Coordinates of N, CA, C and O in Angstrom, one line a residue:
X686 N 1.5 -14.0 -7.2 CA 2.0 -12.8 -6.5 C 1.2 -11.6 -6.8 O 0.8 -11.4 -8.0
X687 N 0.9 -10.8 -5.8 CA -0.3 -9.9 -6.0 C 0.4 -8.6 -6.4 O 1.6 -8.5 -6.3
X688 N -0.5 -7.5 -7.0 CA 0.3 -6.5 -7.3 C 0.9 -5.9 -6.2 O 1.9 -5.2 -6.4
X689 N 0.4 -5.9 -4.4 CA 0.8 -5.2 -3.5 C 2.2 -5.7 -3.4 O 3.2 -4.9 -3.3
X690 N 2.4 -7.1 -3.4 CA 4.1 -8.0 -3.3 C 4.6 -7.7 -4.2 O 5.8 -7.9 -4.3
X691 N 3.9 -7.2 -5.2 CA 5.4 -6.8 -6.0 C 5.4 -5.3 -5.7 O 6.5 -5.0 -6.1
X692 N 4.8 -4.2 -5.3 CA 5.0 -3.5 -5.4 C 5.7 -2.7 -4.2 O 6.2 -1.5 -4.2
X693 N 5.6 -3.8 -3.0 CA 6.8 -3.4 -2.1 C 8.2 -4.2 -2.1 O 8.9 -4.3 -1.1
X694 N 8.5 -4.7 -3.4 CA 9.9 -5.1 -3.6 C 11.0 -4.4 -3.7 O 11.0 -3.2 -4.0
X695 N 12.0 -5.1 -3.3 CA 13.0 -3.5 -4.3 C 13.0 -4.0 -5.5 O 12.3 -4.7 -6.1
X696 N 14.2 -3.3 -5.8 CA 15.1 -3.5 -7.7 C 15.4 -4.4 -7.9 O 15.2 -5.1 -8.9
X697 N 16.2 -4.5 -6.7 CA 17.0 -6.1 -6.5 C 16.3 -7.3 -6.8 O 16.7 -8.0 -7.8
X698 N 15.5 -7.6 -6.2 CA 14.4 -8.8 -5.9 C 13.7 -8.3 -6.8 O 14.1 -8.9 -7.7
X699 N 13.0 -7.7 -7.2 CA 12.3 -7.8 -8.6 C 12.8 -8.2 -9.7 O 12.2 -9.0 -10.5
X700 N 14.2 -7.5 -9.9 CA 14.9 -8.3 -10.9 C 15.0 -9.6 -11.1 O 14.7 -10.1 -12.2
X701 N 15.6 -10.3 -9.8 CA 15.9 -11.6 -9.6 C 14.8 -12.2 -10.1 O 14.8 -13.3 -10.7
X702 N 13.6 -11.5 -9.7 CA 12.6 -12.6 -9.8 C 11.8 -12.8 -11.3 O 11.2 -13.8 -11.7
X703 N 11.9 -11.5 -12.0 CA 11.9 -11.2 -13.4 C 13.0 -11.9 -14.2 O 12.9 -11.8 -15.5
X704 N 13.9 -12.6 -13.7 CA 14.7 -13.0 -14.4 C 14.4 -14.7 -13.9 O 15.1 -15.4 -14.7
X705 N 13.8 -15.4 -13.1 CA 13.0 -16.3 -12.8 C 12.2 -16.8 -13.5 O 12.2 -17.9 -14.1
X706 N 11.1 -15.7 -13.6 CA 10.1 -16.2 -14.8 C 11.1 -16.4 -16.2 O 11.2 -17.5 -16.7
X707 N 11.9 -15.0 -16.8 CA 11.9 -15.4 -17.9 C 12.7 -16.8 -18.4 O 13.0 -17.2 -19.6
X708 N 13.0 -17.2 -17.2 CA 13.9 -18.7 -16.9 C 12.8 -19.6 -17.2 O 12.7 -20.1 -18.3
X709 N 11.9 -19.7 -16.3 CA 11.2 -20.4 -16.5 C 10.2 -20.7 -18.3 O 9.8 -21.6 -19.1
X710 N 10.3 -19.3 -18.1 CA 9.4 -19.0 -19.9 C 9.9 -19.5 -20.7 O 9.3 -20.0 -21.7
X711 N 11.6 -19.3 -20.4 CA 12.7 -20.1 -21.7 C 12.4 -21.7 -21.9 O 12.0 -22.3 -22.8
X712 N 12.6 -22.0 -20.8 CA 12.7 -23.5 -20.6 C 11.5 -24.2 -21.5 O 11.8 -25.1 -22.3
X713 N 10.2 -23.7 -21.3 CA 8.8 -24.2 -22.1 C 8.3 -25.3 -21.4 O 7.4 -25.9 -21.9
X714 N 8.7 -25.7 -20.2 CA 7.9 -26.2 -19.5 C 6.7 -26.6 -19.2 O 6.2 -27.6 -18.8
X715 N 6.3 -25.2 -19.4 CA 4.9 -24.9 -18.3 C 3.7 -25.1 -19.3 O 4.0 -25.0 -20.5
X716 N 2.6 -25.4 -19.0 CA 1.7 -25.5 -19.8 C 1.3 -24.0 -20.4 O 1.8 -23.0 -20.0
X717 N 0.6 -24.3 -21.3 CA -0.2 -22.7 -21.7 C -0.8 -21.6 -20.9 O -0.9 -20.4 -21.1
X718 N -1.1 -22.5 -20.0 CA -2.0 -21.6 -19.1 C -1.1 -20.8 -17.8 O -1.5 -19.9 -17.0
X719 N 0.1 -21.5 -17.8 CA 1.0 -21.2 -16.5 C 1.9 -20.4 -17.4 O 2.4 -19.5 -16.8
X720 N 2.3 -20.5 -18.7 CA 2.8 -19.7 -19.4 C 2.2 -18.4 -19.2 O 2.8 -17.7 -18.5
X721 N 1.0 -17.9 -19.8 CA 0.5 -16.7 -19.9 C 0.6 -16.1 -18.4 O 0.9 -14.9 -18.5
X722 N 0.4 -16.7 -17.0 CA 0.4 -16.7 -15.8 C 1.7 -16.1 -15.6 O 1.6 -15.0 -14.9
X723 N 2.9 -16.4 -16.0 CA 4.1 -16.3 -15.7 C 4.4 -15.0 -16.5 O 4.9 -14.1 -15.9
X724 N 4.1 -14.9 -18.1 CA 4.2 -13.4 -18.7 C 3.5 -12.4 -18.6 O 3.6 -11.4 -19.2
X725 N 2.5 -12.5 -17.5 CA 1.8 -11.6 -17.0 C 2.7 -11.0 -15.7 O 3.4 -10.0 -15.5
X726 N 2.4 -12.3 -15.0 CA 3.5 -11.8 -13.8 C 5.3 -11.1 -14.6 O 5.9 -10.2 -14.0
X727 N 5.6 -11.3 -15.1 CA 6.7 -11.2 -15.9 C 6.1 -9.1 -16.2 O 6.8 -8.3 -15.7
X728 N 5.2 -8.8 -16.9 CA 5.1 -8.2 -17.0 C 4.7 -7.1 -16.0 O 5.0 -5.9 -16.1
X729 N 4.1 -7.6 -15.3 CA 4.4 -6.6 -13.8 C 5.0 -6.6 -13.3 O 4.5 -6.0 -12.4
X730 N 6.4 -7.1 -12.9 CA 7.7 -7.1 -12.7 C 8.5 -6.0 -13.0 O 9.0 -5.0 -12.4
X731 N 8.6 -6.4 -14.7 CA 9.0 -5.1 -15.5 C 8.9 -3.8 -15.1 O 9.9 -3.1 -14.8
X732 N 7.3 -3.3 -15.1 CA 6.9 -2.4 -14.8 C 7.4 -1.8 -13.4 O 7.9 -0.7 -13.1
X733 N 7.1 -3.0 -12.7 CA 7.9 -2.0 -11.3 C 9.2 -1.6 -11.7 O 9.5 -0.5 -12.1
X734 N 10.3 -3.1 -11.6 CA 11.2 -2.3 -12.3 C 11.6 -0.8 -12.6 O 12.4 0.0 -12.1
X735 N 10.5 -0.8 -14.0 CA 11.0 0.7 -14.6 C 10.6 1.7 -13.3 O 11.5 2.3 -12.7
X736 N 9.3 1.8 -13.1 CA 9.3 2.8 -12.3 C 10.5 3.0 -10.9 O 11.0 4.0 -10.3
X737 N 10.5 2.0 -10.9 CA 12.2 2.2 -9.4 C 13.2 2.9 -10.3 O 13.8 3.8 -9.7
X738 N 13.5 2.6 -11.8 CA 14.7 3.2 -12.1 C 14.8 4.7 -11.9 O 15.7 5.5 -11.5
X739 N 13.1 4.8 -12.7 CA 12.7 6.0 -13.2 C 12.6 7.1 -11.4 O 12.8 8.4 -11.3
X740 N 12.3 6.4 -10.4 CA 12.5 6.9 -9.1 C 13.7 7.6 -8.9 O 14.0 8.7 -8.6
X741 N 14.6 6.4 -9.4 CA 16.1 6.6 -8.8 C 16.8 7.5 -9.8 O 17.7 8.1 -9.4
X742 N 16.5 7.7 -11.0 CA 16.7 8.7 -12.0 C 16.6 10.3 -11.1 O 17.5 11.1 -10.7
X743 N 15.3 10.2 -10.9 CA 15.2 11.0 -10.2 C 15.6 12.0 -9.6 O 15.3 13.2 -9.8
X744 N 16.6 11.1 -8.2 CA 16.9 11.6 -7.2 C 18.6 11.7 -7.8 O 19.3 11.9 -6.8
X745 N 19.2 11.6 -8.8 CA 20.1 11.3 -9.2 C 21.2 12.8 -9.0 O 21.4 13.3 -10.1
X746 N 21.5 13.2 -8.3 CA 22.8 14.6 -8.8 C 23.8 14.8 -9.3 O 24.9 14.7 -8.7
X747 N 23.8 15.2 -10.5 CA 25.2 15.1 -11.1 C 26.0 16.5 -10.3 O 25.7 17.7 -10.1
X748 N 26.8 15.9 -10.2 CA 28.3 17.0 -8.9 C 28.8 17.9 -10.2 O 29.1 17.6 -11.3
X749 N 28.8 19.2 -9.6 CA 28.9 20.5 -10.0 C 31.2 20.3 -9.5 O 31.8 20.1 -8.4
X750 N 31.6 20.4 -10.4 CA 33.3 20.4 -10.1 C 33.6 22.1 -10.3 O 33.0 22.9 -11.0
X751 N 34.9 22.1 -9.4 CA 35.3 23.5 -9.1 C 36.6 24.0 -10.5 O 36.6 23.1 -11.5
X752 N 37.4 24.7 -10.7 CA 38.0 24.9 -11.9 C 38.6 23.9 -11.9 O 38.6 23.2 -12.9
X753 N 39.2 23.6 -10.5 CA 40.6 22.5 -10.0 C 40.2 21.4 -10.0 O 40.9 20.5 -9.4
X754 N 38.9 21.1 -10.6 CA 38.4 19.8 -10.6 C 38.2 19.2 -9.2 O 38.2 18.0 -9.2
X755 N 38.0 19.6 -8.3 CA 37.2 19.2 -7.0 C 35.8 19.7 -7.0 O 35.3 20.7 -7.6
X756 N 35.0 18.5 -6.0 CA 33.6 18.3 -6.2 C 33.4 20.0 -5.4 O 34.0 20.5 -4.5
X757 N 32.2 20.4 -6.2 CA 31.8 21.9 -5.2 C 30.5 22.0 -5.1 O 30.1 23.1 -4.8
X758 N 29.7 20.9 -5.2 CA 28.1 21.0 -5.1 C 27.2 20.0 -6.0 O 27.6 19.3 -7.0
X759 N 26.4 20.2 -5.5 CA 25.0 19.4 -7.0 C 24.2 20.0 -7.5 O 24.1 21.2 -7.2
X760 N 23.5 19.5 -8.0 CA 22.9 20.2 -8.8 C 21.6 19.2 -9.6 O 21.8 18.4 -10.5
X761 N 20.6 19.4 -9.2 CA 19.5 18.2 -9.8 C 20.2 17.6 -11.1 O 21.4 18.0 -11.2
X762 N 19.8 16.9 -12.0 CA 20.1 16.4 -13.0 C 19.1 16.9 -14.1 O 18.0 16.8 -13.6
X763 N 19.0 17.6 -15.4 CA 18.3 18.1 -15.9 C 17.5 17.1 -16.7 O 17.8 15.9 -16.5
X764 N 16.5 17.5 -17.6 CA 15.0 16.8 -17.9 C 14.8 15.7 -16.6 O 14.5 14.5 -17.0
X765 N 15.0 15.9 -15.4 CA 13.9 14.7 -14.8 C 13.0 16.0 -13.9 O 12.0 15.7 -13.2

């Protein structure tokens, strides 16, 4: 899997598929050489991963409430 296929995945499917390898990694199956293959791939996974979270952090709003406790606006989320 090239870095462009993983890098138009979503969260979802990354996950899934990060949690594939580390299936596979558990198991010990694979030879040495398809091991290293699979924790590499494993480790660009990850990485996307984070950065989607880190996207979605992002865009995150935490809702500004009125005295009465009803929603009255947003407001970015602070340190992102």
């Amino acid at each position: 899997m090239t870095d462009a296929e993983i890098n138009s995945m979503s969260f979802e499917d990354a996950m899934k598929e990060l949690e594939s390898v580390v299936g596979k990694l558990e198991h010990g199956d694979a030879t040495l050489e398809q091991s290293i293959a699979l924790y590499e791939r494993g480790a660009r996974l990850r990485a996307h991963c984070e950065r989607r979270l880190r996207q979605a952090e992002e865009r995150v709003e935490k809702i500004m409430l009125s005295a009465s406790g009803e929603p009255a606006g947003t407001t970015p989320v602070e340190g992102l």
